[in-house]
mmCIF file of C-alpha atoms in Angstrom:
data_model
loop_
_atom_site.group_PDB
_atom_site.id
_atom_site.type_symbol
_atom_site.label_atom_id
_atom_site.label_comp_id
_atom_site.label_asym_id
_atom_site.label_seq_id
_atom_site.Cartn_x
_atom_site.Cartn_y
_atom_site.Cartn_z
ATOM 1 C CA MET O 1178 7.500 3.146 -20.042
ATOM 2 C CA ILE O 1179 10.256 5.826 -19.922
ATOM 3 C CA PRO O 1180 13.182 4.727 -17.752
ATOM 4 C CA ASN O 1181 15.139 7.009 -15.453
ATOM 5 C CA GLN O 1182 12.188 9.024 -14.283
ATOM 6 C CA TRP O 1183 10.354 9.887 -11.053
ATOM 7 C CA TYR O 1184 6.852 8.432 -11.195
ATOM 8 C CA PRO O 1185 4.089 9.349 -8.760
ATOM 9 C CA ILE O 1186 2.601 6.271 -7.383
ATOM 10 C CA VAL O 1187 0.178 7.025 -4.608
ATOM 11 C CA GLU O 1188 -1.070 9.752 -2.306
ATOM 12 C CA ALA O 1189 1.427 10.274 0.583
ATOM 13 C CA GLN O 1190 -1.413 10.292 3.135
ATOM 14 C CA GLU O 1191 -2.249 6.581 2.171
ATOM 15 C CA VAL O 1192 1.038 5.331 3.338
ATOM 16 C CA ARG O 1193 0.808 4.414 7.195
ATOM 17 C CA ASN O 1194 3.279 3.279 9.879
ATOM 18 C CA ASP O 1195 0.848 0.620 11.227
ATOM 19 C CA LYS O 1196 0.156 -1.241 8.016
ATOM 20 C CA PRO O 1197 1.893 -1.756 4.799
ATOM 21 C CA LEU O 1198 0.478 -0.788 1.376
ATOM 22 C CA GLY O 1199 0.874 -3.131 -1.504
ATOM 23 C CA LEU O 1200 0.671 -1.650 -4.994
ATOM 24 C CA ARG O 1201 1.662 -2.706 -8.586
ATOM 25 C CA ARG O 1202 3.526 -0.114 -10.475
ATOM 26 C CA MET O 1203 5.823 -0.086 -13.465
ATOM 27 C CA GLY O 1204 5.155 -3.872 -14.088
ATOM 28 C CA GLN O 1205 6.292 -4.925 -10.575
ATOM 29 C CA ASP O 1206 4.680 -5.365 -7.192
ATOM 30 C CA ILE O 1207 6.004 -3.037 -4.685
ATOM 31 C CA VAL O 1208 5.197 -2.365 -0.984
ATOM 32 C CA LEU O 1209 5.174 1.084 0.933
ATOM 33 C CA TRP O 1210 5.377 1.526 4.627
ATOM 34 C CA ARG O 1211 6.691 4.039 7.253
ATOM 35 C CA ASP O 1212 8.867 3.289 10.086
ATOM 36 C CA ILE O 1213 8.211 4.442 13.702
ATOM 37 C CA GLU O 1214 9.635 7.882 12.921
ATOM 38 C CA GLY O 1215 7.384 8.158 9.965
ATOM 39 C CA ASN O 1216 10.329 7.757 7.437
ATOM 40 C CA LEU O 1217 8.968 6.387 3.997
ATOM 41 C CA VAL O 1218 10.059 2.996 2.680
ATOM 42 C CA CYS O 1219 9.472 1.580 -0.792
ATOM 43 C CA GLN O 1220 10.574 -1.981 -1.532
ATOM 44 C CA GLY O 1221 9.919 -5.042 -3.846
ATOM 45 C CA ALA O 1222 6.941 -6.803 -2.380
ATOM 46 C CA ARG O 1223 8.050 -10.304 -3.037
ATOM 47 C CA CYS O 1224 9.614 -12.160 -0.178
ATOM 48 C CA PRO O 1225 12.556 -13.922 -1.520
ATOM 49 C CA HIS O 1226 11.888 -16.909 0.619
ATOM 50 C CA LYS O 1227 8.740 -18.254 -1.257
ATOM 51 C CA GLY O 1228 7.314 -15.141 -3.014
ATOM 52 C CA ALA O 1229 4.598 -14.141 -0.680
ATOM 53 C CA ASN O 1230 3.415 -10.443 -0.972
ATOM 54 C CA LEU O 1231 4.786 -8.298 1.799
ATOM 55 C CA GLY O 1232 1.852 -5.926 1.096
ATOM 56 C CA ASP O 1233 -0.279 -8.557 2.939
ATOM 57 C CA GLY O 1234 2.018 -8.576 5.889
ATOM 58 C CA ARG O 1235 2.293 -6.531 9.076
ATOM 59 C CA MET O 1236 4.371 -3.904 10.684
ATOM 60 C CA LYS O 1237 6.746 -5.080 13.550
ATOM 61 C CA GLY O 1238 8.650 -1.926 14.879
ATOM 62 C CA ASN O 1239 10.882 -0.773 12.099
ATOM 63 C CA THR O 1240 10.475 -3.941 10.048
ATOM 64 C CA ILE O 1241 7.817 -5.407 7.710
ATOM 65 C CA GLU O 1242 6.797 -9.038 8.471
ATOM 66 C CA CYS O 1243 6.052 -11.481 5.735
ATOM 67 C CA PRO O 1244 2.453 -12.930 6.158
ATOM 68 C CA TYR O 1245 3.604 -16.459 5.277
ATOM 69 C CA HIS O 1246 6.465 -17.401 7.659
ATOM 70 C CA GLY O 1247 7.162 -14.120 9.630
ATOM 71 C CA PHE O 1248 10.359 -13.338 8.033
ATOM 72 C CA ARG O 1249 11.091 -9.576 8.806
ATOM 73 C CA TYR O 1250 12.743 -7.103 6.471
ATOM 74 C CA GLY O 1251 14.286 -3.648 7.502
ATOM 75 C CA ALA O 1252 14.359 -0.494 5.682
ATOM 76 C CA ASP O 1253 17.588 -1.455 3.989
ATOM 77 C CA GLY O 1254 15.944 -4.428 2.589
ATOM 78 C CA ALA O 1255 17.983 -6.961 4.623
ATOM 79 C CA CYS O 1256 16.189 -9.754 6.476
ATOM 80 C CA ARG O 1257 16.403 -9.112 10.159
ATOM 81 C CA VAL O 1258 14.394 -12.052 11.686
ATOM 82 C CA ILE O 1259 13.663 -15.695 10.594
ATOM 83 C CA PRO O 1260 11.472 -17.098 13.411
ATOM 84 C CA ALA O 1261 11.909 -20.733 12.324
ATOM 85 C CA MET O 1262 15.699 -20.413 12.798
ATOM 86 C CA GLY O 1263 15.527 -18.775 16.235
ATOM 87 C CA SER O 1264 17.067 -15.598 17.472
ATOM 88 C CA GLY O 1265 20.746 -16.450 17.107
ATOM 89 C CA ALA O 1266 20.575 -17.744 13.653
ATOM 90 C CA ARG O 1267 22.906 -16.589 10.857
ATOM 91 C CA ILE O 1268 20.622 -15.124 8.217
ATOM 92 C CA PRO O 1269 21.937 -15.483 4.635
ATOM 93 C CA GLY O 1270 22.835 -12.349 2.886
ATOM 94 C CA SER O 1271 20.803 -13.234 -0.237
ATOM 95 C CA LEU O 1272 17.547 -12.832 1.900
ATOM 96 C CA ARG O 1273 16.818 -9.264 1.103
ATOM 97 C CA VAL O 1274 14.242 -7.327 -0.925
ATOM 98 C CA PRO O 1275 15.135 -4.389 -3.390
ATOM 99 C CA THR O 1276 14.687 -1.004 -2.003
ATOM 100 C CA TYR O 1277 13.767 1.969 -4.255
ATOM 101 C CA PRO O 1278 14.484 5.752 -3.938
ATOM 102 C CA VAL O 1279 11.500 7.693 -3.083
ATOM 103 C CA GLN O 1280 10.362 11.129 -2.353
ATOM 104 C CA GLU O 1281 7.276 12.939 -1.181
ATOM 105 C CA ARG O 1282 6.315 16.009 -3.243
ATOM 106 C CA PHE O 1283 3.098 17.792 -3.918
ATOM 107 C CA GLY O 1284 1.163 15.422 -1.795
ATOM 108 C CA LEU O 1285 2.249 12.371 -3.683
ATOM 109 C CA VAL O 1286 4.923 9.617 -3.196
ATOM 110 C CA TRP O 1287 7.484 9.542 -6.245
ATOM 111 C CA MET O 1288 9.458 6.522 -6.871
ATOM 112 C CA TRP O 1289 12.550 6.507 -9.092
ATOM 113 C CA TRP O 1290 12.312 3.980 -11.819
ATOM 114 C CA GLY O 1291 15.524 3.410 -13.690
ATOM 115 C CA ASP O 1292 19.195 2.628 -13.403
ATOM 116 C CA GLU O 1293 21.218 2.604 -10.183
ATOM 117 C CA ARG O 1294 22.655 6.124 -9.288
ATOM 118 C CA PRO O 1295 24.264 7.627 -6.356
ATOM 119 C CA ALA O 1296 21.672 9.796 -4.340
ATOM 120 C CA ALA O 1297 23.481 13.001 -5.560
ATOM 121 C CA ASP O 1298 22.921 12.059 -9.225
ATOM 122 C CA LEU O 1299 19.146 11.617 -8.896
ATOM 123 C CA PRO O 1300 17.352 14.569 -10.674
ATOM 124 C CA PRO O 1301 14.690 16.575 -8.930
ATOM 125 C CA VAL O 1302 11.060 15.756 -9.155
ATOM 126 C CA LEU O 1303 9.661 17.978 -11.773
ATOM 127 C CA ALA O 1304 6.278 19.795 -11.918
ATOM 128 C CA PRO O 1305 5.252 22.987 -13.668
ATOM 129 C CA ALA O 1306 4.319 26.255 -11.895
ATOM 130 C CA GLU O 1307 0.694 25.307 -12.460
ATOM 131 C CA VAL O 1308 1.094 22.692 -9.636
ATOM 132 C CA THR O 1309 4.067 23.918 -7.554
ATOM 133 C CA ASP O 1310 2.543 27.464 -7.122
ATOM 134 C CA ASN O 1311 -1.052 26.460 -7.027
ATOM 135 C CA ARG O 1312 -2.691 27.565 -3.736
ATOM 136 C CA LYS O 1313 -6.227 26.635 -4.484
ATOM 137 C CA LEU O 1314 -8.029 24.013 -2.405
ATOM 138 C CA TYR O 1315 -8.251 20.654 -4.099
ATOM 139 C CA ALA O 1316 -9.467 17.089 -3.719
ATOM 140 C CA THR O 1317 -7.660 13.978 -5.106
ATOM 141 C CA LYS O 1318 -8.898 10.486 -6.056
ATOM 142 C CA ARG O 1319 -7.281 7.658 -7.903
ATOM 143 C CA TRP O 1320 -8.689 4.737 -9.958
ATOM 144 C CA THR O 1321 -7.360 1.975 -12.376
ATOM 145 C CA ARG O 1322 -8.136 1.724 -16.034
ATOM 146 C CA PRO O 1323 -7.460 -1.234 -18.452
ATOM 147 C CA VAL O 1324 -5.676 0.849 -21.079
ATOM 148 C CA HIS O 1325 -2.026 1.740 -21.792
ATOM 149 C CA TYR O 1326 -0.809 5.071 -20.237
ATOM 150 C CA THR O 1327 0.227 6.549 -23.684
ATOM 151 C CA ARG O 1328 -3.404 6.321 -24.984
ATOM 152 C CA TYR O 1329 -4.676 7.768 -21.700
ATOM 153 C CA ILE O 1330 -2.344 10.766 -21.864
ATOM 154 C CA GLU O 1331 -3.395 11.335 -25.502
ATOM 155 C CA SER O 1332 -6.989 11.615 -24.602
ATOM 156 C CA LEU O 1333 -6.252 14.494 -22.150
ATOM 157 C CA LEU O 1334 -3.760 16.272 -24.560
ATOM 158 C CA GLU O 1335 -6.739 17.388 -26.755
ATOM 159 C CA PHE O 1336 -10.399 18.251 -26.007
ATOM 160 C CA TYR O 1337 -11.986 18.328 -29.301
ATOM 161 C CA HIS O 1338 -13.269 14.687 -28.655
ATOM 162 C CA VAL O 1339 -15.502 15.829 -25.841
ATOM 163 C CA THR O 1340 -18.329 16.796 -28.237
ATOM 164 C CA TYR O 1341 -18.693 13.313 -29.608
ATOM 165 C CA VAL O 1342 -17.916 11.167 -26.464
ATOM 166 C CA HIS O 1343 -19.613 13.028 -23.645
ATOM 167 C CA ARG O 1344 -23.118 13.642 -25.235
ATOM 168 C CA ASP O 1345 -25.579 10.882 -24.307
ATOM 169 C CA HIS O 1346 -25.331 10.074 -20.612
ATOM 170 C CA TRP O 1347 -28.189 11.694 -18.433
ATOM 171 C CA PHE O 1348 -25.548 12.819 -15.898
ATOM 172 C CA ASN O 1349 -23.782 15.024 -18.539
ATOM 173 C CA TYR O 1350 -26.635 17.399 -18.296
ATOM 174 C CA ILE O 1351 -25.313 18.759 -15.053
ATOM 175 C CA ASP O 1352 -22.086 19.605 -17.019
ATOM 176 C CA TYR O 1353 -24.205 21.228 -19.699
ATOM 177 C CA LEU O 1354 -26.223 23.190 -17.291
ATOM 178 C CA LEU O 1355 -23.459 24.409 -14.946
ATOM 179 C CA LEU O 1356 -20.434 24.735 -17.302
ATOM 180 C CA TYR O 1357 -21.836 25.606 -20.726
ATOM 181 C CA GLY O 1358 -25.193 27.115 -20.373
ATOM 182 C CA THR O 1359 -25.756 30.788 -20.355
ATOM 183 C CA PRO O 1360 -27.141 32.641 -17.341
ATOM 184 C CA SER O 1361 -29.748 34.522 -19.520
ATOM 185 C CA LYS O 1362 -31.378 31.014 -20.447
ATOM 186 C CA PHE O 1363 -30.776 29.533 -16.966
ATOM 187 C CA GLY O 1364 -28.265 27.062 -18.267
ATOM 188 C CA LEU O 1365 -30.907 25.326 -20.253
ATOM 189 C CA ASP O 1366 -29.033 25.946 -23.558
ATOM 190 C CA GLY O 1367 -25.927 24.305 -22.214
ATOM 191 C CA ARG O 1368 -26.172 20.960 -24.218
ATOM 192 C CA GLU O 1369 -26.940 22.759 -27.546
ATOM 193 C CA ARG O 1370 -23.845 24.990 -27.024
ATOM 194 C CA TYR O 1371 -21.824 22.039 -26.022
ATOM 195 C CA LEU O 1372 -22.475 20.061 -29.074
ATOM 196 C CA ALA O 1373 -22.105 23.031 -31.379
ATOM 197 C CA ALA O 1374 -18.595 23.683 -30.329
ATOM 198 C CA THR O 1375 -16.462 21.494 -32.552
ATOM 199 C CA ARG O 1376 -13.607 23.801 -33.941
ATOM 200 C CA ILE O 1377 -10.198 24.327 -32.522
ATOM 201 C CA THR O 1378 -8.727 27.778 -33.260
ATOM 202 C CA ASN O 1379 -5.801 29.820 -32.086
ATOM 203 C CA HIS O 1380 -3.754 26.768 -31.132
ATOM 204 C CA GLN O 1381 -0.157 27.082 -30.287
ATOM 205 C CA VAL O 1382 2.429 24.684 -28.556
ATOM 206 C CA GLU O 1383 5.321 25.741 -26.694
ATOM 207 C CA THR O 1384 8.195 23.586 -25.142
ATOM 208 C CA GLU O 1385 9.882 24.972 -21.960
ATOM 209 C CA ALA O 1386 13.635 25.344 -21.715
ATOM 210 C CA GLU O 1387 14.295 22.259 -19.920
ATOM 211 C CA GLY O 1388 12.598 20.126 -22.550
ATOM 212 C CA ARG O 1389 10.540 18.213 -20.174
ATOM 213 C CA THR O 1390 7.187 20.496 -20.272
ATOM 214 C CA ILE O 1391 4.941 21.100 -23.177
ATOM 215 C CA ARG O 1392 2.198 23.786 -22.979
ATOM 216 C CA TYR O 1393 -0.685 23.914 -25.428
ATOM 217 C CA SER O 1394 -3.291 26.730 -25.725
ATOM 218 C CA PHE O 1395 -6.317 26.754 -27.957
ATOM 219 C CA ASP O 1396 -9.854 27.850 -28.214
ATOM 220 C CA HIS O 1397 -12.722 25.240 -28.596
ATOM 221 C CA CYS O 1398 -15.395 27.164 -30.300
ATOM 222 C CA GLN O 1399 -18.574 27.144 -32.298
ATOM 223 C CA GLU O 1400 -17.667 28.185 -35.893
ATOM 224 C CA ASP O 1401 -20.630 30.441 -36.503
ATOM 225 C CA ASP O 1402 -20.751 31.891 -32.986
ATOM 226 C CA PRO O 1403 -17.411 33.014 -31.532
ATOM 227 C CA THR O 1404 -19.125 33.934 -28.222
ATOM 228 C CA ASN O 1405 -19.516 30.246 -27.654
ATOM 229 C CA THR O 1406 -15.859 29.600 -26.960
ATOM 230 C CA THR O 1407 -13.876 27.730 -24.228
ATOM 231 C CA HIS O 1408 -10.145 28.578 -23.864
ATOM 232 C CA TYR O 1409 -8.013 25.762 -22.806
ATOM 233 C CA VAL O 1410 -4.398 25.716 -21.502
ATOM 234 C CA ILE O 1411 -2.948 22.124 -21.257
ATOM 235 C CA THR O 1412 0.488 21.657 -19.744
ATOM 236 C CA PHE O 1413 2.270 18.242 -19.817
ATOM 237 C CA THR O 1414 5.355 17.472 -17.920
ATOM 238 C CA PHE O 1415 7.140 14.013 -18.418
ATOM 239 C CA PRO O 1416 6.736 11.352 -17.713
ATOM 240 C CA CYS O 1417 2.835 11.417 -17.052
ATOM 241 C CA MET O 1418 1.398 14.657 -15.680
ATOM 242 C CA VAL O 1419 -1.446 16.493 -17.461
ATOM 243 C CA HIS O 1420 -2.578 19.846 -16.098
ATOM 244 C CA VAL O 1421 -5.910 21.281 -17.795
ATOM 245 C CA GLN O 1422 -7.152 24.772 -17.151
ATOM 246 C CA THR O 1423 -10.108 26.565 -18.366
ATOM 247 C CA GLU O 1424 -12.397 29.362 -17.148
ATOM 248 C CA GLN O 1425 -14.789 26.615 -15.909
ATOM 249 C CA PHE O 1426 -12.548 24.131 -14.009
ATOM 250 C CA GLU O 1427 -8.748 23.249 -13.306
ATOM 251 C CA THR O 1428 -7.344 19.694 -12.943
ATOM 252 C CA THR O 1429 -4.053 17.793 -12.744
ATOM 253 C CA SER O 1430 -3.939 14.190 -13.767
ATOM 254 C CA TRP O 1431 -0.994 11.705 -13.269
ATOM 255 C CA LEU O 1432 -1.327 8.818 -15.616
ATOM 256 C CA VAL O 1433 0.984 6.189 -13.921
ATOM 257 C CA PRO O 1434 1.780 2.916 -15.539
ATOM 258 C CA ILE O 1435 0.794 -0.190 -13.684
ATOM 259 C CA ASP O 1436 1.944 -2.403 -16.466
ATOM 260 C CA ASP O 1437 1.535 -2.599 -20.215
ATOM 261 C CA GLU O 1438 -2.255 -3.203 -19.965
ATOM 262 C CA ASN O 1439 -3.390 -0.952 -16.967
ATOM 263 C CA THR O 1440 -2.898 2.614 -15.782
ATOM 264 C CA GLU O 1441 -3.555 4.272 -12.454
ATOM 265 C CA HIS O 1442 -5.192 7.745 -12.932
ATOM 266 C CA ILE O 1443 -4.456 10.053 -9.975
ATOM 267 C CA LEU O 1444 -6.768 12.989 -10.489
ATOM 268 C CA ARG O 1445 -6.663 16.274 -8.596
ATOM 269 C CA TRP O 1446 -9.609 18.479 -8.870
ATOM 270 C CA TYR O 1447 -9.154 22.360 -7.797
ATOM 271 C CA GLU O 1448 -11.768 24.425 -6.289
ATOM 272 C CA TYR O 1449 -14.253 26.355 -8.488
ATOM 273 C CA GLU O 1450 -13.167 30.012 -8.396
ATOM 274 C CA GLN O 1451 -16.778 31.046 -9.311
ATOM 275 C CA VAL O 1452 -18.145 29.837 -5.972
ATOM 276 C CA LYS O 1453 -15.296 31.010 -3.786
ATOM 277 C CA PRO O 1454 -16.899 34.469 -2.965
ATOM 278 C CA VAL O 1455 -20.173 32.529 -1.894
ATOM 279 C CA LEU O 1456 -18.699 29.618 0.097
ATOM 280 C CA ARG O 1457 -16.090 31.022 2.667
ATOM 281 C CA ILE O 1458 -15.843 27.877 4.583
ATOM 282 C CA GLU O 1459 -13.041 25.544 3.262
ATOM 283 C CA PRO O 1460 -14.813 22.205 3.909
ATOM 284 C CA LEU O 1461 -17.758 23.277 1.879
ATOM 285 C CA ARG O 1462 -15.556 24.711 -0.927
ATOM 286 C CA ARG O 1463 -13.997 21.089 -1.159
ATOM 287 C CA LEU O 1464 -17.239 19.459 -1.650
ATOM 288 C CA LEU O 1465 -17.750 20.527 -5.381
ATOM 289 C CA PRO O 1466 -14.204 19.126 -6.212
ATOM 290 C CA TRP O 1467 -15.088 16.007 -4.506
ATOM 291 C CA ALA O 1468 -18.306 15.735 -6.403
ATOM 292 C CA SER O 1469 -16.541 16.554 -9.702
ATOM 293 C CA LEU O 1470 -14.138 13.725 -9.000
ATOM 294 C CA TYR O 1471 -16.716 11.186 -8.489
ATOM 295 C CA MET O 1472 -18.702 12.301 -11.534
ATOM 296 C CA GLU O 1473 -15.419 11.944 -13.419
ATOM 297 C CA LYS O 1474 -14.730 8.499 -12.141
ATOM 298 C CA TRP O 1475 -18.096 7.048 -12.647
ATOM 299 C CA VAL O 1476 -19.417 9.029 -15.694
ATOM 300 C CA GLN O 1477 -16.987 10.972 -17.793
ATOM 301 C CA ASP O 1478 -13.849 8.964 -17.534
ATOM 302 C CA PRO O 1479 -15.530 5.682 -18.342
ATOM 303 C CA GLN O 1480 -16.914 7.152 -21.490
ATOM 304 C CA ASP O 1481 -13.354 7.984 -22.737
ATOM 305 C CA VAL O 1482 -12.102 4.533 -21.463
ATOM 306 C CA ARG O 1483 -14.737 2.648 -23.638
ATOM 307 C CA ILE O 1484 -13.236 4.298 -26.622
ATOM 308 C CA MET O 1485 -9.518 3.784 -25.588
ATOM 309 C CA GLU O 1486 -10.030 0.109 -24.860
ATOM 310 C CA HIS O 1487 -10.792 -0.433 -28.524
ATOM 311 C CA GLN O 1488 -7.948 1.735 -30.009
ATOM 312 C CA GLU O 1489 -5.277 -0.227 -31.983
ATOM 313 C CA PRO O 1490 -2.434 -0.456 -31.504
ATOM 314 C CA LYS O 1491 -2.793 -0.417 -27.758
ATOM 315 C CA ILE O 1492 0.377 1.588 -27.201
ATOM 316 C CA SER O 1493 0.792 4.941 -29.042
ATOM 317 C CA ALA O 1494 4.170 5.694 -30.702
ATOM 318 C CA GLY O 1495 5.617 7.237 -33.807
ATOM 319 C CA GLY O 1496 3.928 6.298 -37.063
ATOM 320 C CA VAL O 1497 0.822 4.663 -35.573
ATOM 321 C CA ASN O 1498 -1.347 7.907 -35.709
ATOM 322 C CA LYS O 1499 -2.225 10.074 -38.816
ATOM 323 C CA PHE O 1500 -2.321 13.383 -37.024
ATOM 324 C CA ILE O 1501 -4.107 16.560 -38.169
ATOM 325 C CA PRO O 1502 -2.797 20.073 -37.493
ATOM 326 C CA VAL O 1503 -4.698 20.560 -34.215
ATOM 327 C CA ASP O 1504 -2.966 17.215 -32.793
ATOM 328 C CA GLU O 1505 0.372 19.148 -32.577
ATOM 329 C CA MET O 1506 0.541 18.575 -28.883
ATOM 330 C CA ASN O 1507 -0.001 14.967 -29.286
ATOM 331 C CA ALA O 1508 2.728 14.794 -32.096
ATOM 332 C CA LYS O 1509 5.103 16.689 -29.723
ATOM 333 C CA TYR O 1510 4.456 14.387 -26.924
ATOM 334 C CA ILE O 1511 5.180 11.299 -29.064
ATOM 335 C CA SER O 1512 8.469 12.645 -30.427
ATOM 336 C CA MET O 1513 9.774 13.827 -27.155
ATOM 337 C CA ARG O 1514 8.819 10.437 -25.547
ATOM 338 C CA ALA O 1515 10.857 8.686 -28.250
ATOM 339 C CA LYS O 1516 13.941 10.845 -27.535
ATOM 340 C CA LEU O 1517 13.611 10.188 -23.839
ATOM 341 C CA LEU O 1518 13.379 6.508 -24.523
ATOM 342 C CA ALA O 1519 16.568 6.760 -26.763
ATOM 343 C CA ASP O 1520 18.343 8.816 -24.132
ATOM 344 C CA ALA O 1521 17.665 6.334 -21.505
ATOM 345 C CA ALA O 1522 19.017 3.568 -23.582
ATOM 346 C CA ALA O 1523 22.243 5.322 -24.212
ATOM 347 C CA PRO O 1524 25.109 4.638 -21.817
ATOM 348 C CA ARG O 1525 25.798 7.338 -19.245
ATOM 349 C CA GLU O 1526 29.022 9.237 -19.054
ATOM 350 C CA PRO O 1527 31.235 7.643 -16.292
ATOM 351 C CA ALA O 1528 32.380 9.951 -13.411
ATOM 352 C CA PRO O 1529 35.591 11.957 -13.889
ATOM 353 C CA ALA O 1530 38.700 10.123 -12.569
ATOM 354 C CA GLY O 1531 39.571 10.907 -9.152
ATOM 355 C CA ASP O 1532 36.218 12.407 -8.387
ATOM 356 C CA ALA O 1533 35.581 10.981 -5.065
ATOM 357 C CA ALA O 1534 32.154 12.681 -4.733
ATOM 358 C CA ARG O 1535 30.752 10.558 -7.603
ATOM 359 C CA GLU O 1536 30.661 6.844 -8.330
ATOM 360 C CA PRO O 1537 30.550 5.218 -11.775
ATOM 361 C CA VAL O 1538 26.972 4.433 -12.705
ATOM 362 C CA ARG O 1539 26.208 0.766 -13.356
ATOM 363 C CA GLU O 1540 23.905 -0.161 -16.053
ATOM 364 C CA PRO O 1541 20.512 -1.686 -14.820
ATOM 365 C CA ALA O 1542 20.823 -5.170 -13.438
ATOM 366 C CA PRO O 1543 18.566 -7.668 -15.200
ATOM 367 C CA ALA O 1544 16.622 -8.372 -12.100
ATOM 368 C CA PRO O 1545 15.980 -7.087 -8.519
ATOM 369 C CA ASP O 1546 18.436 -8.822 -6.115
ATOM 370 C CA ALA O 1547 19.626 -6.306 -3.424
ATOM 371 C CA THR O 1548 19.405 -2.900 -1.889
ATOM 372 C CA ALA O 1549 21.330 0.238 -2.492
ATOM 373 C CA GLY O 1550 24.730 -0.253 -3.686
ATOM 374 C CA ASN O 1551 26.006 2.180 -0.942
ATOM 375 C CA GLY O 1552 24.044 0.334 1.789
ATOM 376 C CA THR O 1553 21.597 3.264 2.091
ATOM 377 C CA PRO O 1554 17.991 2.562 2.215
ATOM 378 C CA ALA O 1555 15.736 4.297 -0.256
ATOM 379 C CA ARG O 1556 13.749 6.525 2.121
ATOM 380 C CA ALA O 1557 12.117 9.828 2.565
ATOM 381 C CA THR O 1558 11.359 11.656 5.745
ATOM 382 C CA ALA O 1559 7.695 12.434 6.551
ATOM 383 C CA GLY O 1560 8.518 16.016 5.738
ATOM 384 C CA GLY O 1561 9.374 15.078 2.177
ATOM 385 C CA ARG O 1562 13.304 15.478 2.333
ATOM 386 C CA GLY O 1563 14.493 12.287 0.660
ATOM 387 C CA THR O 1564 17.623 10.590 1.841
ATOM 388 C CA GLY O 1565 17.773 9.137 -1.529
ATOM 389 C CA GLY O 1566 19.903 6.071 -1.795
ATOM 390 C CA THR O 1567 20.465 3.978 -4.788
ATOM 391 C CA ARG O 1568 18.942 0.614 -5.664
ATOM 392 C CA ARG O 1569 19.353 -2.442 -7.833
ATOM 393 C CA GLY O 1570 16.145 -2.746 -9.783
ATOM 394 C CA ALA O 1571 14.698 -4.656 -12.662
ATOM 395 C CA LYS O 1572 16.164 -3.220 -15.933
ATOM 396 C CA PRO O 1573 13.438 -0.972 -17.309
ATOM 397 C CA LYS O 1574 11.822 -2.466 -20.312
ATOM 398 C CA GLU O 1575 10.735 -0.325 -23.378
ATOM 399 C CA ASP O 1576 7.251 -0.639 -24.773
ATOM 400 C CA ALA O 1577 7.927 -2.828 -27.701
ATOM 401 C CA ALA O 1578 5.752 -0.571 -29.975
ATOM 402 C CA ALA O 1579 7.262 2.612 -28.750
ATOM 403 C CA ARG O 1580 10.874 2.049 -29.444
ATOM 404 C CA PRO O 1581 12.038 4.985 -31.607
#
């Protein structure tokens, strides 16, 4: 996992003000909730008293209540109430949970995973124009798979595996019929055309100026029939976003680390431009993306995951793959990921002397133990304007096999 990054962790609409949402992300248990005004709070889920999971607790006004003994914690992480000690009790300052900076962007909740920084030093949440400027209707769904996120990302950075992985399930015939078949043959030649397209041509990789986004365009075609060609544009933005665009479909995936063995796939499927002139009613236009998401979750994606589960090593990194020329985007991803890991491990420059607007940045603490160093809770308003805040979090651990 790459430290000092914003990671999307869940759809924003899943976080409510009447019930906490417990998740596991980045190798740690967290809890999300909203206060009465709708402000978003993200905290470590373990009650410091006896380790109960606050995700199993309840909301009590602007606090979250531990399900075990009723301890209540505010948005700043401090314990406010200990029922067993009475209303006038002096609460130890050590009874607090870590609080993390969060933002709401693009319909998702993003959590800062990295070292402690002043709010003004936190970088913006990045996404390419394919996401920020996209005005299409879409549907979003998420699910968990037992693979490392690097392997999951690699599977979406190239599509020449599809001929061999997605060929035998009966439900794939819907894909053949609708996406690859020709109208003159009523789509019945779809499977034949799908299996015949095995060659990658016209491939080109570009890295955008900020060095965080890679764009890969190529044609997936039948060697002896250039009319049987699908043009792909794949856009990757660190740490974990893959956008895929073809004439047939358009999707955005966020492959979010749960831990070193599991990944959360947040998949957004956009409406089909082909049917837009026919289906004028928005709810009807969302039905096809929803249907595509369910097919992806239960048919297509499991076919990929069965392969990924048996890959070795489990974590991809430099030197573990023997790439061929058409794997240039995979190779670029691996090299850029190694650089980001190295950059995150390097000490940050201290603030200039006398600069009152900036604080020295401390190295990551060895374990979560408190809230923001400036006392500000890590929050974001319901409208997505984060108040920021710093935090003391667990020192990010590099993937052992991925160290450059």
